[in-house]
Amino acid sequence: MKSIGSGYASGKIILMGEHSVVYGEPAIAFPFSGTGIQATIQANDLESWIESSFFHGPLSKAPNTMRNVTVLLWYLVKHFKIPEPFYLKIDSSIPAERGMGSSAAVAVAITRAVFDWMEEAATQEKVLHFVNQAEAVAHGNPSGIDATTISGTEPILYQKGIGFRPFQLNMDAFLVVADTGVKGQTRKAVKDIAKLMEMRPYETNKQMRSLGKLTAQAQQAILKNRPQILGDCMNQAQGLLRLLGTSNSHLDHLIQTALENQALGAKLTGGGRGGCMIALAENETSGRRLQRILLDAGARNTWIEGLGVYAHV
Ligand code: MEV
């Protein structure tokens, strides 16, 4: 056992397929290097302690909003017979509750830190074994896409119950990510869609299948390097996501602003009802311009990511 264990996890972006992925449709997502979480763990003197921007204090007093962390730690302690008390430090640059996978990333970073502390190899399969249990507590009925994307290193095509495969996002285009600054409500949105599914099963299922088809079209557009078509798929997906009640005025405003300023397509990303939106830009110059415009329009923060394998910025 080492004296200190450390683990890192990036955030994630869902390009296409949020919400419909919960109902078995495919989704495209990638680990987002623009943001990340570093966790370190070591022995402590008196009591187990958590140090983070959202809570610092004894583990026994951690608030209910941190149940994913406390449940995860319980599983890890039980499995590894970790010596208690311990001191866990979490440094995050992922804005919480913005659809960037901060809860899955916290879980992946902590799990990796514990594996490192215990000097055991943290394979993706082993990490997911622990993280999925914690995510089920945090999200209610997660599809598993967040944890799977974040515990890997590459963009993936994911389908619940089937699994994932690496998927190269090799396209001559740039993705701008903008944070509305408003907390998203993934858990609530997932729950409300489940209610819609009960109340209007035919229509809601049809919308899910349409979202799935759009993801498949987007996949083809990426393979053929056709940014215009991908942008179109994003716009259509946003229309359906709005009908499902997952957008809100903050997202709509930034999406509209992006479309009025030469974005090829724009949509929410993640759980929605706040959180982040993404916009597709033809090249880096127009992406950087979009970043400035979105900030002027009220975005809290923006990032830019090259979608070509050789275009990371
Ligand atoms: C959240 O990042 C993505 C959702 O599809 C929920 C899930 O897949 O668990 C909204």
Coordinates of C-alpha atoms and ligand atoms in Angstrom, one line a residue:
M1 CA 0.0 0.0 0.0
K2 CA 1.3 3.5 -0.9
S3 CA 1.3 6.4 1.5
I4 CA -1.0 8.4 -0.8
G5 CA -3.2 7.4 -3.7
S6 CA -4.2 9.7 -6.6
G7 CA -6.7 9.4 -9.4
Y8 CA -7.8 11.7 -12.2
A9 CA -11.0 11.8 -14.4
S10 CA -12.1 14.2 -17.1
G11 CA -15.6 15.4 -17.7
K12 CA -17.7 14.1 -20.6
I13 CA -19.7 15.5 -23.5
I14 CA -22.7 13.7 -25.1
L15 CA -22.7 14.7 -28.7
M16 CA -25.9 12.9 -29.6
G17 CA -28.4 10.6 -27.8
E18 CA -28.9 11.9 -24.3
H19 CA -32.2 10.7 -22.7
S20 CA -33.0 8.3 -25.6
V21 CA -30.0 6.3 -24.5
V22 CA -31.9 5.5 -21.3
Y23 CA -34.4 3.7 -23.6
G24 CA -31.9 1.6 -25.5
E25 CA -31.1 4.0 -28.3
P26 CA -27.4 4.6 -29.3
A27 CA -25.5 7.7 -28.2
I28 CA -22.2 9.3 -29.1
A29 CA -20.0 10.7 -26.3
F30 CA -16.4 11.5 -25.5
P31 CA -14.3 12.2 -22.4
F32 CA -13.9 16.0 -22.3
S33 CA -10.3 17.1 -21.6
G34 CA -11.3 20.7 -21.0
T35 CA -12.4 19.9 -17.5
G36 CA -11.4 17.3 -14.9
I37 CA -11.3 16.1 -11.3
Q38 CA -8.3 15.1 -9.2
A39 CA -8.8 13.0 -6.1
T40 CA -6.1 12.1 -3.5
I41 CA -6.5 9.8 -0.5
Q42 CA -4.3 9.1 2.4
A43 CA -4.5 8.0 6.1
N44 CA -5.8 10.6 8.6
D45 CA -5.4 10.9 12.4
L46 CA -8.8 11.3 14.0
E47 CA -11.7 10.8 11.6
S48 CA -12.4 10.2 7.9
W49 CA -12.5 13.6 6.3
I50 CA -13.5 15.0 2.9
E51 CA -12.0 18.2 1.5
S52 CA -13.7 19.6 -1.6
S53 CA -15.2 22.8 -3.0
F54 CA -18.7 21.4 -2.3
F55 CA -18.2 20.1 1.2
H56 CA -15.4 19.9 3.7
G57 CA -15.8 18.1 6.9
P58 CA -16.1 14.6 8.5
L59 CA -17.3 11.9 6.2
S60 CA -20.0 11.2 8.7
K61 CA -21.5 14.7 8.2
A62 CA -21.4 14.6 4.4
P63 CA -24.7 16.0 3.0
N64 CA -27.3 13.9 1.2
T65 CA -26.2 15.5 -2.1
M66 CA -23.0 13.6 -1.8
R67 CA -24.6 10.2 -1.4
N68 CA -22.9 9.0 -4.6
V69 CA -19.5 9.6 -2.9
T70 CA -20.5 8.2 0.5
V71 CA -22.0 5.1 -1.1
L72 CA -19.0 4.6 -3.3
L73 CA -16.6 5.0 -0.4
W74 CA -18.6 2.4 1.5
Y75 CA -18.2 -0.1 -1.3
L76 CA -14.5 0.7 -1.7
V77 CA -13.8 0.4 2.0
K78 CA -15.7 -2.9 2.2
H79 CA -13.9 -4.3 -0.8
F80 CA -10.3 -3.2 -0.1
K81 CA -10.6 -3.2 3.7
I82 CA -9.2 0.3 3.5
P83 CA -7.7 1.5 6.8
E84 CA -9.9 4.1 8.4
P85 CA -9.8 7.0 9.1
F86 CA -8.7 8.5 5.8
Y87 CA -8.4 12.0 4.3
L88 CA -9.9 12.4 0.8
K89 CA -9.3 15.6 -1.2
I90 CA -11.2 16.4 -4.3
D91 CA -10.2 19.2 -6.7
S92 CA -12.6 19.8 -9.5
S93 CA -12.7 22.0 -12.5
I94 CA -16.0 20.4 -13.8
P95 CA -18.9 22.6 -13.0
A96 CA -21.4 20.5 -11.0
E97 CA -24.8 19.7 -12.4
R98 CA -24.1 21.0 -15.8
G99 CA -24.4 17.8 -17.9
M100 CA -20.7 17.4 -18.0
G101 CA -20.7 14.2 -15.9
S102 CA -19.3 15.7 -12.7
S103 CA -20.9 13.0 -10.5
A104 CA -19.5 10.1 -12.6
A105 CA -16.1 11.9 -12.8
V106 CA -15.9 12.3 -9.0
A107 CA -16.7 8.6 -8.7
V108 CA -14.1 7.6 -11.3
A109 CA -11.4 9.8 -9.8
I110 CA -12.0 8.5 -6.2
T111 CA -12.1 4.9 -7.4
R112 CA -8.8 5.4 -9.3
A113 CA -7.3 7.1 -6.3
V114 CA -8.2 4.1 -4.0
F115 CA -6.9 1.6 -6.6
D116 CA -3.6 3.6 -6.8
W117 CA -3.4 3.8 -2.9
M118 CA -3.9 0.0 -2.8
E119 CA -1.4 -0.5 -5.6
E120 CA -3.9 -2.4 -7.7
A121 CA -4.3 -1.8 -11.5
A122 CA -7.5 0.2 -12.2
T123 CA -8.8 -1.4 -15.3
Q124 CA -11.9 0.2 -16.9
E125 CA -14.0 -2.9 -16.0
K126 CA -13.0 -2.8 -12.3
V127 CA -13.5 1.0 -12.0
L128 CA -17.0 0.7 -13.6
H129 CA -17.9 -2.1 -11.2
F130 CA -17.8 0.4 -8.3
V131 CA -18.8 3.6 -10.1
N132 CA -22.0 2.2 -11.6
Q133 CA -23.3 1.3 -8.2
A134 CA -22.7 4.9 -6.9
E135 CA -24.2 6.4 -10.1
A136 CA -27.4 4.4 -9.7
V137 CA -27.7 6.2 -6.3
A138 CA -27.0 9.7 -7.8
H139 CA -29.1 9.4 -10.9
G140 CA -31.9 7.0 -10.2
N141 CA -32.0 5.2 -13.5
P142 CA -28.7 5.9 -15.3
S143 CA -28.0 4.4 -18.7
G144 CA -24.4 4.0 -17.8
I145 CA -23.1 6.3 -20.5
D146 CA -21.5 8.9 -18.2
A147 CA -19.5 6.4 -16.2
T148 CA -18.5 4.4 -19.3
T149 CA -17.3 7.5 -21.2
I150 CA -15.4 9.0 -18.3
S151 CA -13.7 5.8 -17.3
G152 CA -12.4 5.4 -20.9
T153 CA -10.0 7.5 -23.0
E154 CA -11.7 7.7 -26.4
P155 CA -15.0 8.8 -28.0
I156 CA -17.5 6.0 -27.9
L157 CA -20.7 4.8 -29.4
Y158 CA -22.8 3.5 -26.5
Q159 CA -25.9 1.5 -26.2
K160 CA -27.5 0.5 -22.9
G161 CA -27.5 -3.3 -22.3
I162 CA -25.3 -3.9 -25.3
G163 CA -22.1 -2.0 -24.4
F164 CA -19.8 0.4 -26.2
R165 CA -17.2 0.6 -28.9
P166 CA -14.6 3.2 -29.6
F167 CA -15.7 5.7 -32.3
Q168 CA -13.3 8.1 -34.0
L169 CA -14.6 11.6 -34.0
N170 CA -12.5 12.5 -37.0
M171 CA -14.2 15.4 -38.6
D172 CA -13.1 18.8 -39.9
A173 CA -15.1 20.8 -37.4
F174 CA -14.9 22.3 -33.9
L175 CA -17.3 21.9 -31.0
V176 CA -18.0 24.8 -28.8
V177 CA -19.3 24.0 -25.3
A178 CA -21.1 26.7 -23.3
D179 CA -22.3 26.6 -19.7
T180 CA -25.6 28.4 -19.1
G181 CA -24.4 28.9 -15.5
V182 CA -27.7 27.4 -14.4
K183 CA -27.8 24.1 -12.7
G184 CA -29.3 21.3 -14.8
Q185 CA -31.7 18.7 -13.4
T186 CA -30.7 15.3 -14.9
R187 CA -32.4 13.2 -12.3
K188 CA -35.6 15.1 -12.5
A189 CA -35.6 15.2 -16.3
V190 CA -35.0 11.5 -16.5
K191 CA -37.9 10.9 -14.0
D192 CA -40.3 13.2 -15.9
I193 CA -39.6 11.4 -19.2
A194 CA -40.3 8.1 -17.4
K195 CA -43.7 9.6 -16.5
L196 CA -44.3 10.7 -20.1
M197 CA -43.4 7.2 -21.1
E198 CA -46.2 5.9 -18.8
M199 CA -48.7 8.5 -19.8
R200 CA -48.1 8.6 -23.6
P201 CA -46.1 5.5 -24.4
Y202 CA -46.7 5.4 -28.2
E203 CA -45.7 9.0 -28.8
T204 CA -42.8 9.0 -26.4
N205 CA -41.4 5.8 -27.7
K206 CA -41.7 7.2 -31.2
Q207 CA -39.7 10.3 -30.1
M208 CA -37.0 8.1 -28.6
R209 CA -36.7 6.1 -31.8
S210 CA -36.5 9.3 -33.8
L211 CA -33.6 10.5 -31.5
G212 CA -32.0 7.1 -32.1
K213 CA -32.2 7.5 -35.8
L214 CA -30.7 10.9 -35.6
T215 CA -27.8 9.5 -33.7
A216 CA -27.3 6.9 -36.4
Q217 CA -27.4 9.6 -39.1
A218 CA -24.9 11.7 -37.1
Q219 CA -22.6 8.7 -36.9
Q220 CA -22.7 8.3 -40.7
A221 CA -22.1 12.1 -41.1
I222 CA -19.0 11.9 -38.9
L223 CA -17.7 8.8 -40.7
K224 CA -18.1 10.7 -44.1
N225 CA -16.8 14.0 -42.7
R226 CA -20.0 15.9 -43.4
P227 CA -20.3 18.6 -40.7
Q228 CA -23.4 20.2 -42.3
I229 CA -25.3 17.0 -41.9
L230 CA -24.1 16.5 -38.3
G231 CA -25.2 20.1 -37.6
D232 CA -28.6 19.3 -39.1
C233 CA -28.9 16.1 -36.9
M234 CA -28.0 18.2 -33.8
N235 CA -30.8 20.7 -34.6
Q236 CA -33.4 18.1 -35.1
A237 CA -32.3 16.3 -31.9
Q238 CA -32.7 19.6 -30.0
G239 CA -36.2 20.0 -31.4
L240 CA -37.2 16.6 -30.0
L241 CA -35.4 17.1 -26.7
R242 CA -37.3 20.4 -26.3
L243 CA -40.6 18.5 -27.0
L244 CA -39.6 16.1 -24.3
G245 CA -39.3 19.0 -21.9
T246 CA -35.5 18.8 -21.4
S247 CA -34.5 22.3 -22.7
N248 CA -35.2 25.6 -20.9
S249 CA -35.1 29.3 -21.8
H250 CA -31.3 29.6 -20.9
L251 CA -30.4 26.8 -23.2
D252 CA -32.8 27.9 -25.9
H253 CA -31.3 31.4 -25.8
L254 CA -27.6 30.2 -26.2
I255 CA -28.7 27.7 -28.9
Q256 CA -30.5 30.4 -30.8
T257 CA -27.6 32.8 -30.5
A258 CA -25.2 30.1 -31.8
L259 CA -27.5 29.4 -34.8
E260 CA -27.8 33.1 -35.6
N261 CA -24.0 33.3 -35.7
Q262 CA -23.0 30.6 -38.2
A263 CA -23.1 27.5 -36.0
L264 CA -23.8 24.5 -38.2
G265 CA -26.0 23.0 -35.5
A266 CA -26.6 23.4 -31.7
K267 CA -28.3 21.5 -28.9
L268 CA -28.2 20.8 -25.2
T269 CA -25.8 18.2 -23.9
G270 CA -26.4 15.9 -21.0
G271 CA -29.5 15.9 -18.8
G272 CA -30.6 19.4 -19.8
R273 CA -33.0 21.9 -18.0
G274 CA -29.9 24.1 -17.5
G275 CA -26.3 22.9 -17.8
C276 CA -24.4 23.1 -21.0
M277 CA -25.1 23.4 -24.7
I278 CA -22.9 22.5 -27.6
A279 CA -22.5 24.2 -31.0
L280 CA -20.8 22.9 -34.1
A281 CA -18.4 25.4 -35.8
E282 CA -17.0 25.0 -39.3
N283 CA -13.4 25.9 -38.3
E284 CA -11.4 27.1 -35.3
T285 CA -11.8 30.8 -36.2
S286 CA -15.6 30.6 -36.3
G287 CA -15.5 28.5 -33.1
R288 CA -13.5 31.1 -31.2
R289 CA -15.8 33.8 -32.5
L290 CA -18.8 31.8 -31.3
Q291 CA -17.2 31.4 -27.9
R292 CA -16.9 35.2 -27.6
I293 CA -20.5 35.7 -28.8
L294 CA -21.9 33.1 -26.4
L295 CA -20.1 34.7 -23.5
D296 CA -21.5 38.1 -24.4
A297 CA -25.0 36.4 -24.6
G298 CA -24.6 35.3 -21.0
A299 CA -22.8 32.0 -21.0
R300 CA -20.9 31.5 -17.7
N301 CA -18.0 29.7 -19.5
T302 CA -17.1 28.3 -22.9
W303 CA -14.7 25.7 -24.2
I304 CA -13.6 24.6 -27.7
E305 CA -12.7 21.1 -28.8
G306 CA -11.4 20.1 -32.2
L307 CA -13.3 17.1 -33.5
G308 CA -10.5 15.9 -35.8
V309 CA -8.0 13.5 -34.4
Y310 CA -5.3 16.0 -35.3
A311 CA -7.2 19.1 -34.4
H312 CA -7.3 19.1 -30.6
V313 CA -6.9 22.6 -29.2
Ligands
MEV1 C1 -26.9 12.3 -18.6 O1 -25.5 12.7 -18.8 C2 -27.4 11.5 -19.8 C3 -28.8 11.1 -19.7 O2 -29.1 10.4 -20.9 C4 -29.1 10.2 -18.5 C5 -28.4 8.8 -18.6 O3 -28.1 8.4 -19.7 O4 -28.2 8.2 -17.6 C6 -29.8 12.3 -19.6

